[in-house]
Short mmCIF file of C-alpha atoms in Angstrom, two decimals:
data_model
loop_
_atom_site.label_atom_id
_atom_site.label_comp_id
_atom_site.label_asym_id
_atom_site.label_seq_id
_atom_site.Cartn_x
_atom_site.Cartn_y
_atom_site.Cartn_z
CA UNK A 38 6.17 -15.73 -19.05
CA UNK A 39 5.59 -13.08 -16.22
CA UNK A 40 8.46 -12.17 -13.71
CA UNK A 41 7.75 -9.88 -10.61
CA UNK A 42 10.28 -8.61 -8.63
CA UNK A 43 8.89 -6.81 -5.14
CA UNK A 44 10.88 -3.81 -3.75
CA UNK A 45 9.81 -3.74 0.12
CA UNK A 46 11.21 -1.93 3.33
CA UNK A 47 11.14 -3.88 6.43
CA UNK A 48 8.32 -1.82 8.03
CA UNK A 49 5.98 -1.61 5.30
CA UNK A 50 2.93 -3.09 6.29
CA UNK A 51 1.08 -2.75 2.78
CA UNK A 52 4.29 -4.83 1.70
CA UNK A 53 2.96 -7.50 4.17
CA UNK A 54 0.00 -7.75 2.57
CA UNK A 55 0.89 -7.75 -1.37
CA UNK A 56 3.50 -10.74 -0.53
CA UNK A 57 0.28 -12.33 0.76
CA UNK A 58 -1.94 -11.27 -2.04
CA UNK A 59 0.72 -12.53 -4.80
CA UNK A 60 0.87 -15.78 -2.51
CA UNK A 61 -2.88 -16.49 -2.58
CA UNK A 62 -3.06 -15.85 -6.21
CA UNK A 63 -0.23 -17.95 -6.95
CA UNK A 64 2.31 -15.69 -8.49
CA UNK A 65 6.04 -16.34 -8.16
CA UNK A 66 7.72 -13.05 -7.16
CA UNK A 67 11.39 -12.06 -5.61
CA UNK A 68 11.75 -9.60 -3.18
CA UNK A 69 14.36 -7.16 -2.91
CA UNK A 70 14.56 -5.49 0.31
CA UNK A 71 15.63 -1.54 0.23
CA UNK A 72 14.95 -0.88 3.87
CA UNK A 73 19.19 -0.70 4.36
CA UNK A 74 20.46 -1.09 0.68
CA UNK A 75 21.16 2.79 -0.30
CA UNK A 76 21.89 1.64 -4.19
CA UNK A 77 19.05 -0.18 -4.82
CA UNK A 78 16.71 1.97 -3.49
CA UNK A 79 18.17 4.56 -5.18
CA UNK A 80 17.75 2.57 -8.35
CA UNK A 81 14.32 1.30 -7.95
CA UNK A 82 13.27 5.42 -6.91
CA UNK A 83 15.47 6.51 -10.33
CA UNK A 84 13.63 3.55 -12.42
CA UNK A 85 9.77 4.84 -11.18
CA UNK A 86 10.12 8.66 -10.36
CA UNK A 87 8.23 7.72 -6.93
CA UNK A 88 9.26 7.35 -3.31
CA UNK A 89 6.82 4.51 -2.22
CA UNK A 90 6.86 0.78 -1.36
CA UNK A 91 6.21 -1.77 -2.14
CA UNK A 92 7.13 -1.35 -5.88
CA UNK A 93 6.28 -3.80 -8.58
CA UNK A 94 8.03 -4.52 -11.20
CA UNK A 95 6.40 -6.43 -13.82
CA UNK A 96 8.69 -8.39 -16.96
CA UNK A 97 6.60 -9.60 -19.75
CA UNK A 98 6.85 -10.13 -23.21
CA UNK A 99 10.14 -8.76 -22.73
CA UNK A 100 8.35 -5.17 -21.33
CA UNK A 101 9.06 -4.01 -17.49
CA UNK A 102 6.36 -1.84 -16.36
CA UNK A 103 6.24 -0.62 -12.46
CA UNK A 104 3.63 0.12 -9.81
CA UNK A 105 4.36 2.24 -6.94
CA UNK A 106 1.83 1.42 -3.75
CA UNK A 107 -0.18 -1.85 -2.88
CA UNK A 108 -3.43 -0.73 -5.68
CA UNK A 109 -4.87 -4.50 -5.69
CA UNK A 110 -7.00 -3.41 -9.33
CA UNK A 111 -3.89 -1.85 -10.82
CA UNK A 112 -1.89 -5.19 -10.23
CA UNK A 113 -4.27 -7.69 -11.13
CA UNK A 114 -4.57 -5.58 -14.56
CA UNK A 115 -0.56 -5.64 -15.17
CA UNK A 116 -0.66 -9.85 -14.15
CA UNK A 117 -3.38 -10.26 -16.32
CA UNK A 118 -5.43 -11.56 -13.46
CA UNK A 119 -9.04 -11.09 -12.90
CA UNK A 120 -10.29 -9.21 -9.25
CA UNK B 220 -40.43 -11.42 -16.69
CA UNK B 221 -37.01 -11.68 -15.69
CA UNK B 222 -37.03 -12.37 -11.98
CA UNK B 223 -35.37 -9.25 -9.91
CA UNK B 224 -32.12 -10.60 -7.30
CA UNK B 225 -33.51 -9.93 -3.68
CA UNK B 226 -32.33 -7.07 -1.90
CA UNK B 227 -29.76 -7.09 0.42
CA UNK B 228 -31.04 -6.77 4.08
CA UNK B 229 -27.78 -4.43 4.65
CA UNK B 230 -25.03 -3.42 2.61
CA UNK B 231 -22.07 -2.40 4.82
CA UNK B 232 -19.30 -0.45 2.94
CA UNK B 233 -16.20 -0.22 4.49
CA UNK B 234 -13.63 -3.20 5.42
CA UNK B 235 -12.11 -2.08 8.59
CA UNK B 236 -12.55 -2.46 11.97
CA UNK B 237 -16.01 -0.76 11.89
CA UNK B 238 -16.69 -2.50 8.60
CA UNK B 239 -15.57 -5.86 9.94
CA UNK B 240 -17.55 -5.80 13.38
CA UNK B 241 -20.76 -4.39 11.78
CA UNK B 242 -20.22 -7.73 9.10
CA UNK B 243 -19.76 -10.30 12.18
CA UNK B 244 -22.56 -9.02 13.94
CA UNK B 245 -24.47 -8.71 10.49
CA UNK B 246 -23.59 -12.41 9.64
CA UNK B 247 -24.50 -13.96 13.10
CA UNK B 248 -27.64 -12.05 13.02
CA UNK B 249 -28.83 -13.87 9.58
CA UNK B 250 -29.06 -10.26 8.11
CA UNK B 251 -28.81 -11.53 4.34
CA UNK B 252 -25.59 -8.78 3.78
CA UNK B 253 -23.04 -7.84 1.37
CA UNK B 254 -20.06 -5.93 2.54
CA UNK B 255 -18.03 -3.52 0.10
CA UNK B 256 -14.47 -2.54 0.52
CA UNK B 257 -11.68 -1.45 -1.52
CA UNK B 258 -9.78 -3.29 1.51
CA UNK B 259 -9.55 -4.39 4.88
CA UNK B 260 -7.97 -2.75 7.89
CA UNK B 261 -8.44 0.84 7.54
CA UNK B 262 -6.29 3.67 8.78
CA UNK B 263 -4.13 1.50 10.98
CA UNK B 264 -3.00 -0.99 8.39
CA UNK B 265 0.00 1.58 8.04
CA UNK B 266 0.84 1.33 11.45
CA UNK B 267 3.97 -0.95 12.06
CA UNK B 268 2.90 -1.67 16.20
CA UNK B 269 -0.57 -0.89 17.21
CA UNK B 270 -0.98 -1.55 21.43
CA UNK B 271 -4.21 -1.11 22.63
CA UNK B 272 -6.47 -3.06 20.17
CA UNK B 273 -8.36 -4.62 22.88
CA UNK B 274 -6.93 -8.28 23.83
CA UNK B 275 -4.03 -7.93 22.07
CA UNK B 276 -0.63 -6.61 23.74
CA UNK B 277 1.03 -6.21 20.14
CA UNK B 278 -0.10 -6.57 16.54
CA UNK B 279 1.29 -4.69 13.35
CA UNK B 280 -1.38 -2.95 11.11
CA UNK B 281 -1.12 -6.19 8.34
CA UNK B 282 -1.72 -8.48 10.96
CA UNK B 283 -4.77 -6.97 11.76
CA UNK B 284 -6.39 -6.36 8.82
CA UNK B 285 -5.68 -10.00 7.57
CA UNK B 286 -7.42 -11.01 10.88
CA UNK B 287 -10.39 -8.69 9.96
CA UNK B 288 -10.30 -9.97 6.63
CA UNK B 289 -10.01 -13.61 7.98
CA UNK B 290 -12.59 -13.12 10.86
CA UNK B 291 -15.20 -11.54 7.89
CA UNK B 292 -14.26 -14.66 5.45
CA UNK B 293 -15.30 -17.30 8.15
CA UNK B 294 -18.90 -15.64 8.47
CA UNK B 295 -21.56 -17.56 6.88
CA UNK B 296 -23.43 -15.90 4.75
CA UNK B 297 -21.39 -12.71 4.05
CA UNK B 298 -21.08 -12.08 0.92
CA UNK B 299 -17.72 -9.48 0.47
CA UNK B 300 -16.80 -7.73 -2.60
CA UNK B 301 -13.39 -6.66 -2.34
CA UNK B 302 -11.35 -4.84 -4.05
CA UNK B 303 -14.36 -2.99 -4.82
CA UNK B 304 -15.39 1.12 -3.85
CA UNK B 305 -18.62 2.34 -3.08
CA UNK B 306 -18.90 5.59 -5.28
CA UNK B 307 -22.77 6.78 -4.84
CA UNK B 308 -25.88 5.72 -1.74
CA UNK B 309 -29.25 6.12 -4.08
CA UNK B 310 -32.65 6.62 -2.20
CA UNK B 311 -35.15 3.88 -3.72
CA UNK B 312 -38.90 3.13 -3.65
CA UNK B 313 -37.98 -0.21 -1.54
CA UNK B 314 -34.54 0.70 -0.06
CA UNK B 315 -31.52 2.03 -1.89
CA UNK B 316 -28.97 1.67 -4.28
CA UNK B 317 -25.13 1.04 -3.82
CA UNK B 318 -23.11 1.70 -7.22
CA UNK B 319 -19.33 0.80 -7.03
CA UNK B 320 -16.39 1.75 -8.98
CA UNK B 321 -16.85 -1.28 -10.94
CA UNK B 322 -19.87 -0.25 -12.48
CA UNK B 323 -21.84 -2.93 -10.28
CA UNK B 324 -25.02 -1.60 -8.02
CA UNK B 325 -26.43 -3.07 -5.85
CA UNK B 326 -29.70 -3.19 -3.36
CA UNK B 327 -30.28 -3.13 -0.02
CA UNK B 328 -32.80 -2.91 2.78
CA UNK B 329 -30.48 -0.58 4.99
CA UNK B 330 -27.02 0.66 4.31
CA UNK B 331 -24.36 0.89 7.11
CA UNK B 332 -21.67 3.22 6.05
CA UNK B 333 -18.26 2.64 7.92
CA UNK B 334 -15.77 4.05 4.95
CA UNK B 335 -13.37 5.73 7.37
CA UNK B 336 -11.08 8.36 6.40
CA UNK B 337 -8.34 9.49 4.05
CA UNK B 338 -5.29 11.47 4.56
CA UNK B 339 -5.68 15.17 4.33
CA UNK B 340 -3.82 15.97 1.64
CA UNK B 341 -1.21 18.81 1.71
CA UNK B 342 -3.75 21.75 0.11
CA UNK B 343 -0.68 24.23 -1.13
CA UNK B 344 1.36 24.96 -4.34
CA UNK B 345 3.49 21.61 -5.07
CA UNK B 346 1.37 19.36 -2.76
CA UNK B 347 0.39 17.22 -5.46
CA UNK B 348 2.59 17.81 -8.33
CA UNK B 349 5.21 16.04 -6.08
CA UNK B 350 3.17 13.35 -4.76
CA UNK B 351 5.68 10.50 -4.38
CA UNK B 352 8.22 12.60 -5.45
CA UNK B 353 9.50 14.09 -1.79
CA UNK B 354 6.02 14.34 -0.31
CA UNK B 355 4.60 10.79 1.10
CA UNK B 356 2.39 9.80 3.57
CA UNK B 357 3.73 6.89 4.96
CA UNK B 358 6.29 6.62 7.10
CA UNK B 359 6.84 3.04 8.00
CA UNK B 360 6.59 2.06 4.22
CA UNK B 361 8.89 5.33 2.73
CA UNK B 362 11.31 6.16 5.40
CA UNK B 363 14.23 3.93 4.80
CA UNK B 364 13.89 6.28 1.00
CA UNK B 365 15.05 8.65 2.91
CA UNK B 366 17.99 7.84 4.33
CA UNK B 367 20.57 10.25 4.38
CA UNK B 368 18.25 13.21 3.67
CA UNK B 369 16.76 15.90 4.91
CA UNK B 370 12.74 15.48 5.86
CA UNK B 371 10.56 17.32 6.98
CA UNK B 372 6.92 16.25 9.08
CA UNK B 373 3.88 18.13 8.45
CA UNK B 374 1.69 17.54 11.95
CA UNK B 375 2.25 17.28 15.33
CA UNK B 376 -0.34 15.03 16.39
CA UNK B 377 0.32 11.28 16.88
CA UNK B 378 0.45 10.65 13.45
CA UNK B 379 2.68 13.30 13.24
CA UNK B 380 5.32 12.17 16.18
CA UNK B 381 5.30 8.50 15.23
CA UNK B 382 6.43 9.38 11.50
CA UNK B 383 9.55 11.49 13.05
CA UNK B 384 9.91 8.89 14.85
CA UNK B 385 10.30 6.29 11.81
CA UNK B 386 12.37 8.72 9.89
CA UNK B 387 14.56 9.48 13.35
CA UNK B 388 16.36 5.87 11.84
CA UNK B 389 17.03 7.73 8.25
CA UNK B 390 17.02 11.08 7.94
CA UNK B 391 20.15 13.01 8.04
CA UNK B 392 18.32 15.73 9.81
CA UNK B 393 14.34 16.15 11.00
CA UNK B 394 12.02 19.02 11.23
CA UNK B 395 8.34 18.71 12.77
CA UNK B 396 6.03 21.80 11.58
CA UNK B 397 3.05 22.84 13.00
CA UNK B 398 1.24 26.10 13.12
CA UNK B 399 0.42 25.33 16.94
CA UNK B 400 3.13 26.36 19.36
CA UNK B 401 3.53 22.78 21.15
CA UNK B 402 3.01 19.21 19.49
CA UNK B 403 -0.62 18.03 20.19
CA UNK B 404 0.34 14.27 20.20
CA UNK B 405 0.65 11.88 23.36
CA UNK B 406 3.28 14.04 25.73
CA UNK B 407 5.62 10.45 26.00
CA UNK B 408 5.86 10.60 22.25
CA UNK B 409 6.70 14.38 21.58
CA UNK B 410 9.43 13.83 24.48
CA UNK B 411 10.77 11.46 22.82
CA UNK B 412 10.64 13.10 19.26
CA UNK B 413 12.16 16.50 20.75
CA UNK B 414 14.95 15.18 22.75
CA UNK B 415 15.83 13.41 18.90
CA UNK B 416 19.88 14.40 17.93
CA UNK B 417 19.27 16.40 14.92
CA UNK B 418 15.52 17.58 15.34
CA UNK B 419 14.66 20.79 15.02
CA UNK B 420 10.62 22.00 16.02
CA UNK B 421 9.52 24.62 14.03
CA UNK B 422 6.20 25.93 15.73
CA UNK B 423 3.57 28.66 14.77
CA UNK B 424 4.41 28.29 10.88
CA UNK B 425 1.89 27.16 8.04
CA UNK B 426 3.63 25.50 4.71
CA UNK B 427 3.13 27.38 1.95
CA UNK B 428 4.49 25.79 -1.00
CA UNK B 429 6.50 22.79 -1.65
CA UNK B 430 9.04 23.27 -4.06
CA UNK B 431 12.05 21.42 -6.51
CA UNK B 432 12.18 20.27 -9.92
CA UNK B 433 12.22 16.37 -10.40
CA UNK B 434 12.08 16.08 -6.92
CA UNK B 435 11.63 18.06 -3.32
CA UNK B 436 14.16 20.50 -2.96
CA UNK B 437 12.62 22.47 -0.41
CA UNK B 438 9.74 23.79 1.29
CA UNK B 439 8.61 27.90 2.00
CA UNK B 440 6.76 28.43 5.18
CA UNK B 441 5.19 31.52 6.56
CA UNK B 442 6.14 32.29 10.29
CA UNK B 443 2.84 32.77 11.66
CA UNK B 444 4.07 35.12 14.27
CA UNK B 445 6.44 37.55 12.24
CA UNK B 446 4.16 37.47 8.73
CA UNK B 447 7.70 36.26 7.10
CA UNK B 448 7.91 33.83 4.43
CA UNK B 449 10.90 31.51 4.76
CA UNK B 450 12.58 28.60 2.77
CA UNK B 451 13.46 25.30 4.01
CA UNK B 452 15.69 22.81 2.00
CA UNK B 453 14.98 19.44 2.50
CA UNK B 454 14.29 16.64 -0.16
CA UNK B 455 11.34 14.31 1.60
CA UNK B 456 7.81 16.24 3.15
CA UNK B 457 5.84 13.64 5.29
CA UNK B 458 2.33 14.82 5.78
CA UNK B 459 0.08 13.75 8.55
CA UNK B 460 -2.34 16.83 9.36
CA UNK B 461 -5.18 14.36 10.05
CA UNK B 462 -8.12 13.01 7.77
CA UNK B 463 -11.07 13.72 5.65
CA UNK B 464 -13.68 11.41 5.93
CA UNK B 465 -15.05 9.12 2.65
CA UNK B 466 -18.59 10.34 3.33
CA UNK B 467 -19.03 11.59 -0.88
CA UNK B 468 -21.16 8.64 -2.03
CA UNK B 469 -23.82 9.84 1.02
CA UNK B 470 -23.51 13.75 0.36
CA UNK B 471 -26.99 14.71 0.11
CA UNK B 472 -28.34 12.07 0.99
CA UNK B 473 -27.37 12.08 4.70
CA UNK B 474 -26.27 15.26 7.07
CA UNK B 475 -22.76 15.96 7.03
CA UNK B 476 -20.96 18.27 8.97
CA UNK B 477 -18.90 20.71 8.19
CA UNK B 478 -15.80 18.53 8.44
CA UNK B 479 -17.94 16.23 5.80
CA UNK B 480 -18.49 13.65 8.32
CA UNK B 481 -21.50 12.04 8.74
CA UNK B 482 -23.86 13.02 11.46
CA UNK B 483 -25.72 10.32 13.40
CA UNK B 484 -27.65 9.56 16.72
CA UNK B 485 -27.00 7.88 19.72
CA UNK B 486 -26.98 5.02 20.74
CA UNK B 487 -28.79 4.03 17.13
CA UNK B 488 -25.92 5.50 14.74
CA UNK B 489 -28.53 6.03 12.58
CA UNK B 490 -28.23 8.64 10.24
CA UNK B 491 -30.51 11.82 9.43
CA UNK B 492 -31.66 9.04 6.32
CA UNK B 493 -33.69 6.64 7.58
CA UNK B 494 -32.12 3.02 7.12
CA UNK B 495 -28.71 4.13 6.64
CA UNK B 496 -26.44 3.86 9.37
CA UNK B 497 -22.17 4.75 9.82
CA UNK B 498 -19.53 4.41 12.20
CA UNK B 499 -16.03 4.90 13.01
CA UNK B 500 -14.56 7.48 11.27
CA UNK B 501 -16.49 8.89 8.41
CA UNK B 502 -18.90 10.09 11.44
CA UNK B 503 -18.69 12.74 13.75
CA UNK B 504 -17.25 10.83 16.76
CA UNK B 505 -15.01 12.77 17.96
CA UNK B 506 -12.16 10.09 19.34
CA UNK B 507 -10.50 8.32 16.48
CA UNK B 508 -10.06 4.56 17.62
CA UNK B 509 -10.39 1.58 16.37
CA UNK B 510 -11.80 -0.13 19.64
CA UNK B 511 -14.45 2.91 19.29
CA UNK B 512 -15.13 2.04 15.90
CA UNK B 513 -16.01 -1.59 16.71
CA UNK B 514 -17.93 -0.92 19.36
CA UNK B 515 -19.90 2.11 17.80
CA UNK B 516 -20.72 -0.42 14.36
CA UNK B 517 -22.12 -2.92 16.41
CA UNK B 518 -24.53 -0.79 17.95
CA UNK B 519 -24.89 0.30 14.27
CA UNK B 520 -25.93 -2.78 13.32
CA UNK B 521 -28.12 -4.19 16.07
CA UNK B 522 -30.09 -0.67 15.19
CA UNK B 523 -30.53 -1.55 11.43
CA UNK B 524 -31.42 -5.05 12.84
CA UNK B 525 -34.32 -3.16 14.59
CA UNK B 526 -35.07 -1.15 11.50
CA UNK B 527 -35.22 -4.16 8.62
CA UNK B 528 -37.15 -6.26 10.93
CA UNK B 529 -39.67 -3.87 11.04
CA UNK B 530 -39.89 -3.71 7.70
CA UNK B 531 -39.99 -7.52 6.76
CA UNK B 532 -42.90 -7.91 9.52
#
């Protein structure tokens, strides 16, 4: 069982288009928007050491692992998915 | 003996709008062609409002590069391999080589190279090491990270203006630096930037290191007029100082400049390697735009038409 959670900003295009990509793959995901929400961005920044959007974060077999930036290879590796 | 796959006619490497235009023209020319990209849009995908893409009053950068991408998907015949880099151009007996960052190579007839540009990157002490930690390159993804802090923009160009301008909504206070003594962007857009509450131009100074501990703390800049070296504290370092152009997988294979862009003829595009082609910007066109692009990668493309017919007679 995967779970992927999306931090975005309201601006971020490359956000745009990793909703899409999860979309056309088929992968369930929540989004958490940061663009006004001090805390969680904070949080999210703390939790990967990096200043980007969108961030992934990826639950599975009970492990969270994160990627900072829209890097379509990276993510297919964490979901397991083929590219 | 194992039969050989036939070569491509073209390979076109590069998925935005150079890339795309050279692979509609390619397609609805019957040019049997493969188009590589690591992804489509290029340097405007970060761009939240883009105005003068020619028949379109207003689209954001993802809008247009899934309409590339869409526009490329509907061509018959194109065959697209994306997410997927071009790495090295190899000279053949019959053509040439493409080998990706997936290990994959591939042959071709002709190559038309429209790989664009990447940000410069900030070239001084702490540049890297805090990559994502303070020092970004995106302003309408990052800039809400920001709020409440200090930033600092390296460039005064367009690029430049139009990220003070996204962090004008966060930042607590805003500095644009630039070793020129007025900003080189549009004049409506530095207007707007300097008449910003909080905004502070600081002219005729070069960065010199960028500095902090698990994050930006600061910045030290050398006042180009005086000789002195000054500190800056701010916690976020937005760099746009322009672009270097993805023209490695063609270095000595085809002239480059010495701004590593690739040199080519006009009106052909054609390179100083016969059957390999480029546009937009990993070339040495001088105007950055994606309507110029286009344009230029057709003409690209009806050349290598020329070229690969001449060949097949």
């Amino acid at each position: 069982m995967v779970k992927v959670t999306m931090y975005t900003t309201i601006t971020c295009q490359y956000c745009i288009l990793a909703k899409r990509y999860l979309e056309q793959k088929g992968i369930e995901f929540s989004e958490v928007d940061i663009t006004h929400d001090l805390v969680k961005s904070d949080e999210i920044v703390k939790k990967t050491g990096q200043n980007r959007t969108p961030v992934f974060v990826v639950e599975k077999d009970g492990q969270e692992s994160y990627l900072a930036g829209f890097d379509k290879a990276k993510l297919d590796e964490m979901l397991g998915l083929n590219s | 003996m194992k039969n050989m796959p036939k070569p491509y006619d073209l390979i076109i490497i590069g998925g935005g709008p150079a890339g795309a235009a050279a692979g509609v023209y390619a397609a609805r020319k019957r040019l049997n062609t493969l188009l590589i990209t690591d992804g489509f849009g290029g340097a405007s995908v970060a761009s939240a409002k883009i105005e003068n893409w020619i028949g379109t009053k207003e689209i954001s950068g993802a809008e247009l590069a899934i309409a590339l991408e869409e526009h490329l998907r509907a061509q018959t015949g194109l065959v697209i391999r994306e997410p997927e880099k071009a790495v090295a151009v190899k000279k053949t007996a019959g053509g040439f080589i493409v080998e990706t960052d997936k290990k994959k190579s591939y042959e071709s007839l002709a190559v038309l190279v429209a790989a664009g540009g990447r940000h410069r990157r900030l070239n001084v002490p702490g540049g890297e090491e805090f990559d994502g930690r303070g020092v970004a390159y995106c302003s309408t993804c990052d800039a809400p990270i920001f709020r409440g802090k200090k930033v600092a923009v390296v460039g005064s160009g367009n690029a430049g203006l139009e990220a003070a301008l996204d962090l004008s909504h966060y930042a607590s206070a805003l500095y644009l630096i630039d070793i020129v003594d007025k900003p080189t962007g549009d004049k409506q857009t530095a207007e707007k930037v300097m008449g910003l509450p909080g905004f502070s131009f600081l002219s005729r100074v070069g960065i010199t290191a960028i500095t902090g501990d698990n994050w930006v703390k600061g910045l030290k800049f050398k006042d180009l007029n005086t000789g002195e070296v000054k500190e800056l504290a701010v916690e976020g370092v937005f760099v746009a100082i322009g672009s270097v152009p993805n023209s490695e997988m063609v270095r000595g294979l085809c002239e480059l400049n010495a701004r590593g862009e690739i040199v080519v003829s006009r009106p052909s595009y054609a390179t100083t390697e016969p059957g390999i082609f480029a546009a937009g910007d990993v070339t040495d066109e001088p105007f950055r735009q994606n309507n110029i692009a286009a344009g230029d990668a057709i003409k690209a493309v009806l050349s290598a038409c020329v070229y690969i017919n001449q060949i097949n007679k």
